[in-house]
Amino acid sequence: MTKKLFIKTHGCQMNEYDSAKMFDLLQEKENFEMAESEDQADLLILNTCSIREKAQEKVFHQIGRWRKIKDKKPDLKIAIGGCVASQEGDKIIKRAPAVDIVFGPQTLHKLPELYNEKDKTNINQVDISFPKLEKFDHFPVQGTGEPSAFVSIIEGCNKYCSFCVVPKTRGHEVSRTIEDILNEVSALADKGTREIHLLGQNVNNFKGTYKGEKSSLAKLIELTSKIENIERIRYTTSHPHEFKDDLVEVYDRVPELVSHVHLPVQSGSDRILELMRRRYNVEKYLDLVERIRTVRPSMSFSSDFIVGFPGETKEDFMGTMDLINEVKFDESFSFIYSPRPNTTASDMPDDVTQEEKKDRLNILQNRLNQLSFGYSRKKVGSSQSCLVYGQSRRDPGQLQARTICNRIVNFPSNDVDLIGQIINIQINEALPNCLRGNIQN
Ligand code: SAH
Ligand code: F3S
């Protein structure tokens, strides 16, 4: 009998990638199918995020809801993976005994084994070790033909920004080899994928080998662009400190590389950047933006911002606002600083009230929204080359596409054959979160 699986994913794109791989593995090795709802499942997996305190709290609320399903269905198994699992290990089972399996971001390939062991012995299973790149040897290369697909190229992070838990939860940086990555890209392209989104916490420090020699992200991008049917390439996330010259130059040579980059700056105050241990200052960041814009003038930049880092003064915050006005960022993410366990920033004195932090976040987000809406409005009346991603979730009479600068565009069409194609769309309306248009003949 086929067993049913339900996966809930919190957090970043790396987690989305990992969750897709969990499904591929369990389908291939244990014959699992995706359940339509949680109460039909034989195995419930929560892929967790611990980047901020709120994300972490969500885990135990979710387990509480799943426990009620398990009360009625005692054979049901609950597995917790991702960064909270990595951080808390067997403490999760101590606090929530309904949980059967705990695994980390680097041990998800062991899920079929952990599941079977629990099934046979009824002993809870915990494995949050860091066996480097082992997991990639176990992933079935499948691909479902989706127009855009994630491909992980580097795991972990060595940067130890003072506020961040990722180096602890995902381990140290390890790059896959270029050959291994290109195999995955080719398999995806054969199935119909047109856009590759290269993933890592810090892709700029990619050091995978090519023909046995240490290589770079720039080289990987060039080789990826040569694979037949790959028409677009994106990458996330880029650390400004390691954005090397060869990567800037690649924008000149590789038209498949999209005209948008996510380049998290975090703050516009040199003092705070130093305390964050980000290894660049405002001047260096602005110089990098300038160099990229010189090579590709249409480039759009998005960023992450942390507001209310310990001891952030009004002047520090105004520095961030000045930087926003100077770069004119497009669609960005911003967060109130959240102290994380075992990070150096969590011991720093902080005299800024939560009220003040919320006010600053509001001011910053209003400005970011204004800028982003401004970019959208400027697109009205233009024709944009767009990759069609699929049907709009809200309205099946509409298809959804993405511009080369990363904007979502909805347009009326029932022609599902357009999915996976690059077409020209005439933009005629800008809404706060997307554009609307019509196919151009
Ligand atoms: N690798 C990425 C960041 C991963 S975390 C990079 O190089 O920037 C995604 C974002 O979450 C970060 O850019 C940061 O803005 C935010 N973040 C990380 N830790 C945080 C914390 N303790 N409090 C608030 N926001 C945080
Ligand atoms: Fe975190 Fe800094 Fe790495 S934000 S993921 S430690 S680059």
Short mmCIF file of C-alpha atoms and ligand atoms in Angstrom, two decimals:
data_model
loop_
_atom_site.label_atom_id
_atom_site.label_comp_id
_atom_site.label_asym_id
_atom_site.label_seq_id
_atom_site.Cartn_x
_atom_site.Cartn_y
_atom_site.Cartn_z
CA MET A 1 0.00 0.00 0.00
CA THR A 2 1.34 3.46 -0.79
CA LYS A 3 1.96 5.66 2.19
CA LYS A 4 1.16 9.33 2.26
CA LEU A 5 3.42 12.20 3.11
CA PHE A 6 2.77 15.82 4.01
CA ILE A 7 5.59 18.38 4.19
CA LYS A 8 5.27 21.85 5.66
CA THR A 9 8.15 24.21 4.94
CA HIS A 10 9.11 27.30 6.92
CA GLY A 11 11.86 29.77 6.03
CA CYS A 12 14.20 30.26 3.14
CA GLN A 13 14.61 28.96 -0.39
CA MET A 14 17.23 26.46 0.81
CA ASN A 15 14.50 24.88 2.91
CA GLU A 16 12.15 24.77 -0.09
CA TYR A 17 14.86 23.00 -2.08
CA ASP A 18 15.53 20.55 0.76
CA SER A 19 11.81 19.79 1.15
CA ALA A 20 11.49 18.98 -2.56
CA LYS A 21 14.43 16.60 -2.21
CA MET A 22 12.82 14.92 0.85
CA PHE A 23 9.78 14.17 -1.26
CA ASP A 24 11.86 12.82 -4.19
CA LEU A 25 13.76 10.53 -1.82
CA LEU A 26 10.77 9.18 0.06
CA GLN A 27 8.89 8.66 -3.17
CA GLU A 28 11.75 6.72 -4.75
CA LYS A 29 12.86 4.69 -1.75
CA GLU A 30 9.65 4.18 0.24
CA ASN A 31 6.94 4.63 -2.34
CA PHE A 32 5.43 7.64 -0.59
CA GLU A 33 2.87 9.84 -2.34
CA MET A 34 2.02 13.43 -1.47
CA ALA A 35 -1.08 13.61 0.79
CA GLU A 36 -3.73 16.16 -0.06
CA SER A 37 -4.13 17.19 3.54
CA GLU A 38 -2.40 16.72 6.89
CA ASP A 39 -5.03 14.33 8.31
CA GLN A 40 -4.56 11.89 5.39
CA ALA A 41 -0.82 11.56 5.97
CA ASP A 42 1.17 8.64 7.43
CA LEU A 43 4.21 10.87 7.84
CA LEU A 44 4.16 14.58 8.65
CA ILE A 45 7.40 16.50 8.11
CA LEU A 46 8.06 20.02 9.34
CA ASN A 47 11.10 21.69 7.76
CA THR A 48 11.85 24.45 10.27
CA CYS A 49 13.54 27.86 10.37
CA SER A 50 15.32 29.47 13.34
CA ILE A 51 16.53 32.72 11.81
CA ARG A 52 14.34 34.81 14.13
CA GLU A 53 12.60 34.02 17.41
CA LYS A 54 9.10 34.17 15.89
CA ALA A 55 10.00 31.60 13.25
CA GLN A 56 11.18 29.26 15.99
CA GLU A 57 8.03 29.66 18.10
CA LYS A 58 5.94 28.48 15.16
CA VAL A 59 7.46 24.99 15.43
CA PHE A 60 5.93 24.00 18.75
CA HIS A 61 2.56 25.48 17.79
CA GLN A 62 2.59 23.33 14.66
CA ILE A 63 3.60 20.18 16.58
CA GLY A 64 0.71 20.87 18.99
CA ARG A 65 -1.76 20.91 16.08
CA TRP A 66 -0.29 17.73 14.59
CA ARG A 67 -0.39 15.98 17.98
CA LYS A 68 -4.18 16.18 17.86
CA ILE A 69 -4.16 14.26 14.55
CA LYS A 70 -1.78 11.71 16.05
CA ASP A 71 -4.05 11.19 19.07
CA LYS A 72 -6.66 9.81 16.65
CA LYS A 73 -4.15 7.99 14.43
CA PRO A 74 -1.38 6.50 16.61
CA ASP A 75 0.62 5.06 13.65
CA LEU A 76 1.18 8.53 12.26
CA LYS A 77 4.82 9.65 12.45
CA ILE A 78 6.02 13.21 12.93
CA ALA A 79 9.49 14.24 11.73
CA ILE A 80 11.12 17.61 12.43
CA GLY A 81 13.94 18.81 10.17
CA GLY A 82 15.70 22.07 9.29
CA CYS A 83 17.44 24.67 11.44
CA VAL A 84 15.40 24.41 14.68
CA ALA A 85 15.98 20.64 14.59
CA SER A 86 19.70 21.23 14.09
CA GLN A 87 19.80 23.72 16.95
CA GLU A 88 17.66 21.85 19.49
CA GLY A 89 18.24 18.15 18.62
CA ASP A 90 16.62 15.69 21.04
CA LYS A 91 15.38 18.58 23.21
CA ILE A 92 12.53 18.78 20.69
CA ILE A 93 11.34 15.27 21.63
CA LYS A 94 11.74 16.02 25.34
CA ARG A 95 9.49 19.05 24.99
CA ALA A 96 7.13 17.47 22.43
CA PRO A 97 7.01 13.66 22.86
CA ALA A 98 4.64 13.31 19.88
CA VAL A 99 7.72 13.78 17.66
CA ASP A 100 9.30 10.54 16.32
CA ILE A 101 12.21 11.73 14.18
CA VAL A 102 14.57 14.72 14.32
CA PHE A 103 16.98 15.34 11.44
CA GLY A 104 19.12 18.28 10.28
CA PRO A 105 19.67 20.12 6.98
CA GLN A 106 22.65 17.86 6.20
CA THR A 107 21.03 14.53 7.16
CA LEU A 108 17.78 14.68 5.26
CA HIS A 109 18.96 11.90 2.92
CA LYS A 110 18.76 9.58 5.95
CA LEU A 111 15.02 10.13 6.31
CA PRO A 112 13.96 6.80 4.70
CA GLU A 113 16.35 4.95 7.06
CA LEU A 114 15.22 6.92 10.12
CA TYR A 115 11.58 6.34 9.22
CA ASN A 116 12.07 2.57 8.85
CA GLU A 117 14.04 2.30 12.06
CA LYS A 118 11.32 4.09 14.00
CA ASP A 119 8.68 1.92 12.34
CA LYS A 120 10.50 -1.33 13.20
CA THR A 121 11.78 -0.57 16.69
CA ASN A 122 9.49 2.21 17.91
CA ILE A 123 12.64 3.95 19.18
CA ASN A 124 12.76 7.69 18.44
CA GLN A 125 15.41 8.66 15.90
CA VAL A 126 17.66 11.75 16.08
CA ASP A 127 20.43 12.54 13.59
CA ILE A 128 21.56 16.14 13.29
CA SER A 129 25.16 15.49 12.26
CA PHE A 130 27.03 17.32 9.46
CA PRO A 131 28.27 14.69 7.02
CA LYS A 132 29.31 17.40 4.49
CA LEU A 133 27.88 16.88 0.99
CA GLU A 134 26.79 13.28 1.51
CA LYS A 135 23.14 14.10 0.93
CA PHE A 136 23.68 15.02 -2.73
CA ASP A 137 24.85 11.46 -3.52
CA HIS A 138 21.44 10.20 -2.45
CA PHE A 139 19.08 12.58 -4.23
CA PRO A 140 17.31 11.05 -7.22
CA VAL A 141 17.80 13.48 -10.12
CA GLN A 142 14.24 13.91 -11.24
CA GLY A 143 12.84 17.30 -12.05
CA THR A 144 9.17 17.73 -12.74
CA GLY A 145 9.61 20.10 -15.66
CA GLU A 146 8.71 23.19 -13.67
CA PRO A 147 9.80 26.36 -15.55
CA SER A 148 12.07 27.53 -12.73
CA ALA A 149 14.03 25.27 -10.37
CA PHE A 150 16.36 25.73 -7.42
CA VAL A 151 19.77 24.06 -7.42
CA SER A 152 21.88 24.14 -4.27
CA ILE A 153 25.56 24.86 -5.03
CA ILE A 154 27.08 25.59 -1.62
CA GLU A 155 25.88 24.48 1.80
CA GLY A 156 26.47 26.21 5.13
CA CYS A 157 28.16 29.51 5.94
CA ASN A 158 31.50 30.56 7.51
CA LYS A 159 30.79 34.26 7.87
CA TYR A 160 29.54 34.29 11.46
CA CYS A 161 27.77 37.63 11.18
CA SER A 162 27.29 38.49 14.85
CA PHE A 163 23.47 38.25 14.70
CA CYS A 164 23.06 35.05 12.68
CA VAL A 165 22.46 31.40 13.66
CA VAL A 166 22.99 29.92 10.19
CA PRO A 167 26.69 28.90 10.56
CA LYS A 168 25.65 26.91 13.64
CA THR A 169 22.54 25.30 12.20
CA ARG A 170 23.71 24.57 8.67
CA GLY A 171 27.38 24.00 9.36
CA HIS A 172 30.49 25.20 7.56
CA GLU A 173 30.67 26.03 3.86
CA VAL A 174 31.07 23.14 1.47
CA SER A 175 30.75 23.57 -2.29
CA ARG A 176 29.52 20.88 -4.66
CA THR A 177 31.67 20.17 -7.71
CA ILE A 178 30.70 21.98 -10.91
CA GLU A 179 30.27 18.65 -12.72
CA ASP A 180 27.77 17.48 -10.10
CA ILE A 181 25.81 20.75 -10.34
CA LEU A 182 25.79 20.73 -14.16
CA ASN A 183 24.45 17.17 -14.16
CA GLU A 184 21.53 18.31 -12.06
CA VAL A 185 20.97 21.37 -14.29
CA SER A 186 21.05 19.23 -17.48
CA ALA A 187 18.54 16.77 -16.04
CA LEU A 188 16.23 19.66 -15.15
CA ALA A 189 16.65 21.27 -18.59
CA ASP A 190 15.82 17.95 -20.29
CA LYS A 191 12.54 17.85 -18.39
CA GLY A 192 11.62 21.40 -19.49
CA THR A 193 13.10 23.73 -16.85
CA ARG A 194 14.15 27.05 -18.39
CA GLU A 195 15.35 29.03 -15.38
CA ILE A 196 17.94 27.88 -12.86
CA HIS A 197 18.12 29.54 -9.47
CA LEU A 198 21.50 28.76 -7.89
CA LEU A 199 21.23 28.61 -4.12
CA GLY A 200 23.44 28.96 -1.07
CA GLN A 201 23.72 31.10 2.07
CA ASN A 202 26.74 32.75 0.49
CA VAL A 203 27.03 31.79 -3.17
CA ASN A 204 29.86 34.26 -3.80
CA ASN A 205 32.19 32.08 -1.82
CA PHE A 206 31.46 29.09 -4.04
CA LYS A 207 34.70 27.18 -4.52
CA GLY A 208 33.53 24.01 -6.24
CA THR A 209 36.06 22.29 -8.47
CA TYR A 210 35.86 22.00 -12.24
CA LYS A 211 37.98 19.26 -13.85
CA GLY A 212 39.74 18.92 -10.51
CA GLU A 213 40.69 22.64 -10.19
CA LYS A 214 39.15 25.11 -7.74
CA SER A 215 36.63 27.27 -9.60
CA SER A 216 34.21 30.16 -9.00
CA LEU A 217 30.58 31.26 -9.18
CA ALA A 218 31.35 33.28 -12.34
CA LYS A 219 32.65 30.15 -14.09
CA LEU A 220 29.67 28.12 -12.89
CA ILE A 221 27.27 30.74 -14.29
CA GLU A 222 29.01 30.72 -17.68
CA LEU A 223 28.93 26.93 -17.90
CA THR A 224 25.28 26.81 -16.79
CA SER A 225 24.33 29.32 -19.50
CA LYS A 226 25.77 26.97 -22.15
CA ILE A 227 23.42 24.13 -21.25
CA GLU A 228 20.82 23.77 -23.94
CA ASN A 229 17.40 25.23 -23.09
CA ILE A 230 18.63 27.16 -20.03
CA GLU A 231 17.46 30.68 -20.75
CA ARG A 232 17.65 32.36 -17.36
CA ILE A 233 19.96 32.18 -14.37
CA ARG A 234 19.45 33.64 -10.91
CA TYR A 235 21.43 33.22 -7.72
CA THR A 236 20.80 33.87 -4.00
CA THR A 237 22.26 34.95 -1.59
CA SER A 238 25.21 37.09 -2.32
CA HIS A 239 27.46 38.53 0.35
CA PRO A 240 28.74 42.00 -0.68
CA HIS A 241 32.19 41.26 0.80
CA GLU A 242 32.89 38.45 -1.63
CA PHE A 243 31.36 39.85 -4.81
CA LYS A 244 34.47 39.44 -6.92
CA ASP A 245 35.40 41.26 -10.16
CA ASP A 246 34.90 38.17 -12.32
CA LEU A 247 31.28 38.03 -11.11
CA VAL A 248 30.73 41.69 -12.02
CA GLU A 249 32.20 41.00 -15.49
CA VAL A 250 29.96 38.02 -16.07
CA TYR A 251 26.99 40.44 -16.39
CA ASP A 252 28.62 41.70 -19.57
CA ARG A 253 29.10 38.26 -21.12
CA VAL A 254 26.10 36.19 -20.04
CA PRO A 255 22.74 37.58 -21.17
CA GLU A 256 20.97 34.62 -19.48
CA LEU A 257 21.95 36.10 -16.10
CA VAL A 258 18.93 38.15 -14.98
CA SER A 259 19.12 41.91 -14.35
CA HIS A 260 18.33 41.61 -10.67
CA VAL A 261 20.49 40.77 -7.68
CA HIS A 262 19.65 40.27 -4.04
CA LEU A 263 22.54 41.89 -2.20
CA PRO A 264 21.78 42.08 1.54
CA VAL A 265 23.30 45.19 3.10
CA GLN A 266 21.63 44.94 6.58
CA SER A 267 22.49 48.50 7.66
CA GLY A 268 23.69 51.84 6.29
CA SER A 269 25.82 52.70 9.35
CA ASP A 270 29.51 51.79 9.30
CA ARG A 271 29.49 51.48 13.09
CA ILE A 272 26.63 48.94 13.03
CA LEU A 273 28.11 47.06 10.05
CA GLU A 274 31.29 46.63 12.08
CA LEU A 275 29.32 45.35 15.10
CA MET A 276 27.45 43.00 12.76
CA ARG A 277 30.78 41.74 11.47
CA ARG A 278 29.74 42.22 7.85
CA ARG A 279 33.29 43.04 6.59
CA TYR A 280 32.30 45.96 4.32
CA ASN A 281 31.35 49.58 4.87
CA VAL A 282 28.82 51.82 3.14
CA GLU A 283 31.41 53.19 0.71
CA LYS A 284 32.44 49.71 -0.43
CA TYR A 285 28.84 48.64 -0.84
CA LEU A 286 28.00 51.72 -2.94
CA ASP A 287 31.11 51.19 -5.04
CA LEU A 288 30.03 47.60 -5.77
CA VAL A 289 26.53 48.73 -6.81
CA GLU A 290 28.12 51.32 -9.09
CA ARG A 291 30.47 48.78 -10.70
CA ILE A 292 27.60 46.38 -11.41
CA ARG A 293 25.43 49.20 -12.81
CA THR A 294 28.27 50.27 -15.10
CA VAL A 295 28.33 46.82 -16.66
CA ARG A 296 24.53 46.35 -16.70
CA PRO A 297 22.74 49.74 -16.38
CA SER A 298 19.27 48.16 -16.11
CA MET A 299 20.25 46.22 -13.00
CA SER A 300 17.79 46.20 -10.09
CA PHE A 301 18.93 45.62 -6.50
CA SER A 302 17.02 44.18 -3.58
CA SER A 303 18.28 43.79 -0.05
CA ASP A 304 17.73 42.59 3.51
CA PHE A 305 17.70 45.09 6.39
CA ILE A 306 17.91 44.58 10.13
CA VAL A 307 16.39 47.41 12.15
CA GLY A 308 17.11 47.90 15.86
CA PHE A 309 20.40 46.02 16.08
CA PRO A 310 21.67 46.36 19.72
CA GLY A 311 22.54 49.99 20.39
CA GLU A 312 21.40 51.30 16.97
CA THR A 313 21.06 55.09 17.39
CA LYS A 314 18.79 57.44 15.43
CA GLU A 315 21.86 58.52 13.43
CA ASP A 316 22.69 54.90 12.58
CA PHE A 317 19.14 54.40 11.41
CA MET A 318 19.22 57.59 9.33
CA GLY A 319 22.37 56.19 7.68
CA THR A 320 20.29 53.19 6.56
CA MET A 321 17.57 55.50 5.20
CA ASP A 322 20.19 57.54 3.31
CA LEU A 323 21.59 54.36 1.77
CA ILE A 324 18.10 53.27 0.71
CA ASN A 325 17.55 56.63 -0.97
CA GLU A 326 20.92 56.48 -2.67
CA VAL A 327 20.68 52.94 -4.09
CA LYS A 328 16.89 53.09 -4.59
CA PHE A 329 16.40 49.44 -3.74
CA ASP A 330 13.65 47.39 -5.31
CA GLU A 331 11.45 44.80 -3.47
CA SER A 332 13.38 44.13 -0.25
CA PHE A 333 13.01 42.35 3.10
CA SER A 334 13.35 44.03 6.49
CA PHE A 335 13.23 42.69 10.02
CA ILE A 336 13.48 43.83 13.61
CA TYR A 337 16.63 42.40 15.17
CA SER A 338 15.92 39.21 17.08
CA PRO A 339 18.52 37.87 19.55
CA ARG A 340 19.51 34.30 18.66
CA PRO A 341 21.09 31.66 20.91
CA ASN A 342 24.91 31.38 20.86
CA THR A 343 25.46 34.47 18.72
CA THR A 344 27.81 37.29 19.81
CA ALA A 345 25.20 40.01 19.20
CA SER A 346 22.87 38.41 21.73
CA ASP A 347 25.28 39.54 24.51
CA MET A 348 25.54 43.13 23.29
CA PRO A 349 23.89 45.84 25.41
CA ASP A 350 20.71 47.19 23.88
CA ASP A 351 18.91 50.29 25.15
CA VAL A 352 16.55 50.84 22.23
CA THR A 353 12.92 50.15 23.13
CA GLN A 354 10.82 47.70 21.10
CA GLU A 355 8.43 50.59 20.42
CA GLU A 356 11.22 52.65 18.84
CA LYS A 357 12.34 49.64 16.76
CA LYS A 358 8.82 49.15 15.44
CA ASP A 359 8.61 52.84 14.48
CA ARG A 360 11.91 52.60 12.61
CA LEU A 361 10.81 49.45 10.81
CA ASN A 362 7.62 51.22 9.74
CA ILE A 363 9.46 54.22 8.36
CA LEU A 364 11.90 51.98 6.50
CA GLN A 365 9.25 49.68 5.07
CA ASN A 366 7.11 52.59 3.89
CA ARG A 367 10.06 53.99 1.97
CA LEU A 368 10.96 50.59 0.48
CA ASN A 369 7.35 50.03 -0.61
CA GLN A 370 7.24 53.49 -2.17
CA LEU A 371 10.41 52.81 -4.17
CA SER A 372 9.27 49.39 -5.28
CA PHE A 373 5.83 50.66 -6.36
CA GLY A 374 7.62 53.46 -8.24
CA TYR A 375 9.60 50.86 -10.22
CA SER A 376 6.41 48.97 -11.00
CA ARG A 377 4.63 52.11 -12.24
CA LYS A 378 7.55 52.93 -14.51
CA LYS A 379 7.01 49.61 -16.27
CA VAL A 380 3.45 50.52 -17.30
CA GLY A 381 3.34 51.06 -21.06
CA SER A 382 6.49 49.02 -21.68
CA SER A 383 6.92 45.58 -23.20
CA GLN A 384 8.68 43.05 -20.97
CA SER A 385 10.28 39.74 -21.80
CA CYS A 386 8.79 37.30 -19.27
CA LEU A 387 9.16 33.63 -18.36
CA VAL A 388 5.72 32.07 -17.79
CA TYR A 389 5.75 30.23 -14.45
CA GLY A 390 2.24 28.78 -14.27
CA GLN A 391 -1.38 29.55 -13.55
CA SER A 392 -2.16 32.37 -11.17
CA ARG A 393 -3.14 30.89 -7.80
CA ARG A 394 -5.99 33.32 -7.30
CA ASP A 395 -7.43 33.28 -10.82
CA PRO A 396 -7.04 30.23 -13.06
CA GLY A 397 -8.04 32.37 -16.08
CA GLN A 398 -4.73 34.18 -15.66
CA LEU A 399 -1.18 33.01 -16.17
CA GLN A 400 1.71 34.23 -14.07
CA ALA A 401 5.12 35.22 -15.40
CA ARG A 402 8.26 36.97 -14.19
CA THR A 403 10.16 39.83 -15.84
CA ILE A 404 13.93 39.74 -16.18
CA CYS A 405 14.08 42.20 -13.24
CA ASN A 406 12.07 39.78 -11.04
CA ARG A 407 8.57 41.36 -11.12
CA ILE A 408 5.53 39.08 -11.14
CA VAL A 409 3.18 39.77 -14.07
CA ASN A 410 -0.35 38.35 -14.36
CA PHE A 411 -2.00 38.24 -17.76
CA PRO A 412 -5.26 36.75 -19.07
CA SER A 413 -4.77 33.44 -20.87
CA ASN A 414 -5.94 29.84 -20.67
CA ASP A 415 -3.14 28.60 -22.91
CA VAL A 416 -1.19 26.32 -20.54
CA ASP A 417 1.25 25.52 -23.37
CA LEU A 418 2.75 28.94 -22.71
CA ILE A 419 4.03 27.71 -19.31
CA GLY A 420 7.83 27.43 -19.53
CA GLN A 421 8.07 29.83 -22.48
CA ILE A 422 9.58 33.29 -22.66
CA ILE A 423 7.12 35.74 -24.18
CA ASN A 424 6.68 39.50 -24.52
CA ILE A 425 4.01 41.07 -22.35
CA GLN A 426 2.67 44.59 -22.71
CA ILE A 427 2.34 46.00 -19.19
CA ASN A 428 -0.80 48.03 -18.59
CA GLU A 429 -1.26 48.22 -14.82
CA ALA A 430 0.88 48.31 -11.68
CA LEU A 431 -0.50 46.94 -8.39
CA PRO A 432 1.46 47.01 -5.09
CA ASN A 433 2.70 43.42 -5.44
CA CYS A 434 2.51 42.63 -9.14
CA LEU A 435 2.01 43.94 -12.66
CA ARG A 436 -0.81 43.20 -15.08
CA GLY A 437 -0.53 43.00 -18.82
CA ASN A 438 -1.45 41.34 -22.10
CA ILE A 439 0.43 39.04 -24.43
CA GLN A 440 2.02 40.96 -27.26
CA ASN A 441 1.62 39.44 -30.65
N1 SAH B 1 23.04 34.43 3.79
C1 SAH B 1 22.31 35.60 3.79
C2 SAH B 1 21.34 35.76 4.92
C3 SAH B 1 20.56 34.61 5.42
S1 SAH B 1 19.43 35.04 6.66
C4 SAH B 1 23.24 36.83 3.76
O1 SAH B 1 24.36 36.75 3.41
O2 SAH B 1 22.83 37.92 4.11
C5 SAH B 1 18.28 36.09 5.81
C6 SAH B 1 18.13 37.42 6.44
O3 SAH B 1 17.54 37.31 7.74
C7 SAH B 1 19.42 38.16 6.69
O4 SAH B 1 19.91 38.79 5.55
C8 SAH B 1 19.04 39.15 7.78
O5 SAH B 1 18.56 40.35 7.24
C9 SAH B 1 17.92 38.43 8.50
N2 SAH B 1 18.37 37.96 9.83
C10 SAH B 1 19.30 37.05 10.10
N3 SAH B 1 19.46 36.90 11.44
C11 SAH B 1 18.61 37.78 12.02
C12 SAH B 1 18.32 38.13 13.36
N4 SAH B 1 18.96 37.57 14.39
N5 SAH B 1 17.38 39.07 13.59
C13 SAH B 1 16.73 39.67 12.56
N6 SAH B 1 16.96 39.39 11.28
C14 SAH B 1 17.90 38.47 10.99
FE1 F3S B 2 24.11 34.49 8.25
FE2 F3S B 2 25.94 36.24 7.61
FE3 F3S B 2 26.11 33.74 6.75
S1 F3S B 2 23.74 36.61 7.63
S2 F3S B 2 24.02 33.10 6.57
S3 F3S B 2 26.26 34.41 8.85
S4 F3S B 2 26.60 35.60 5.60
#
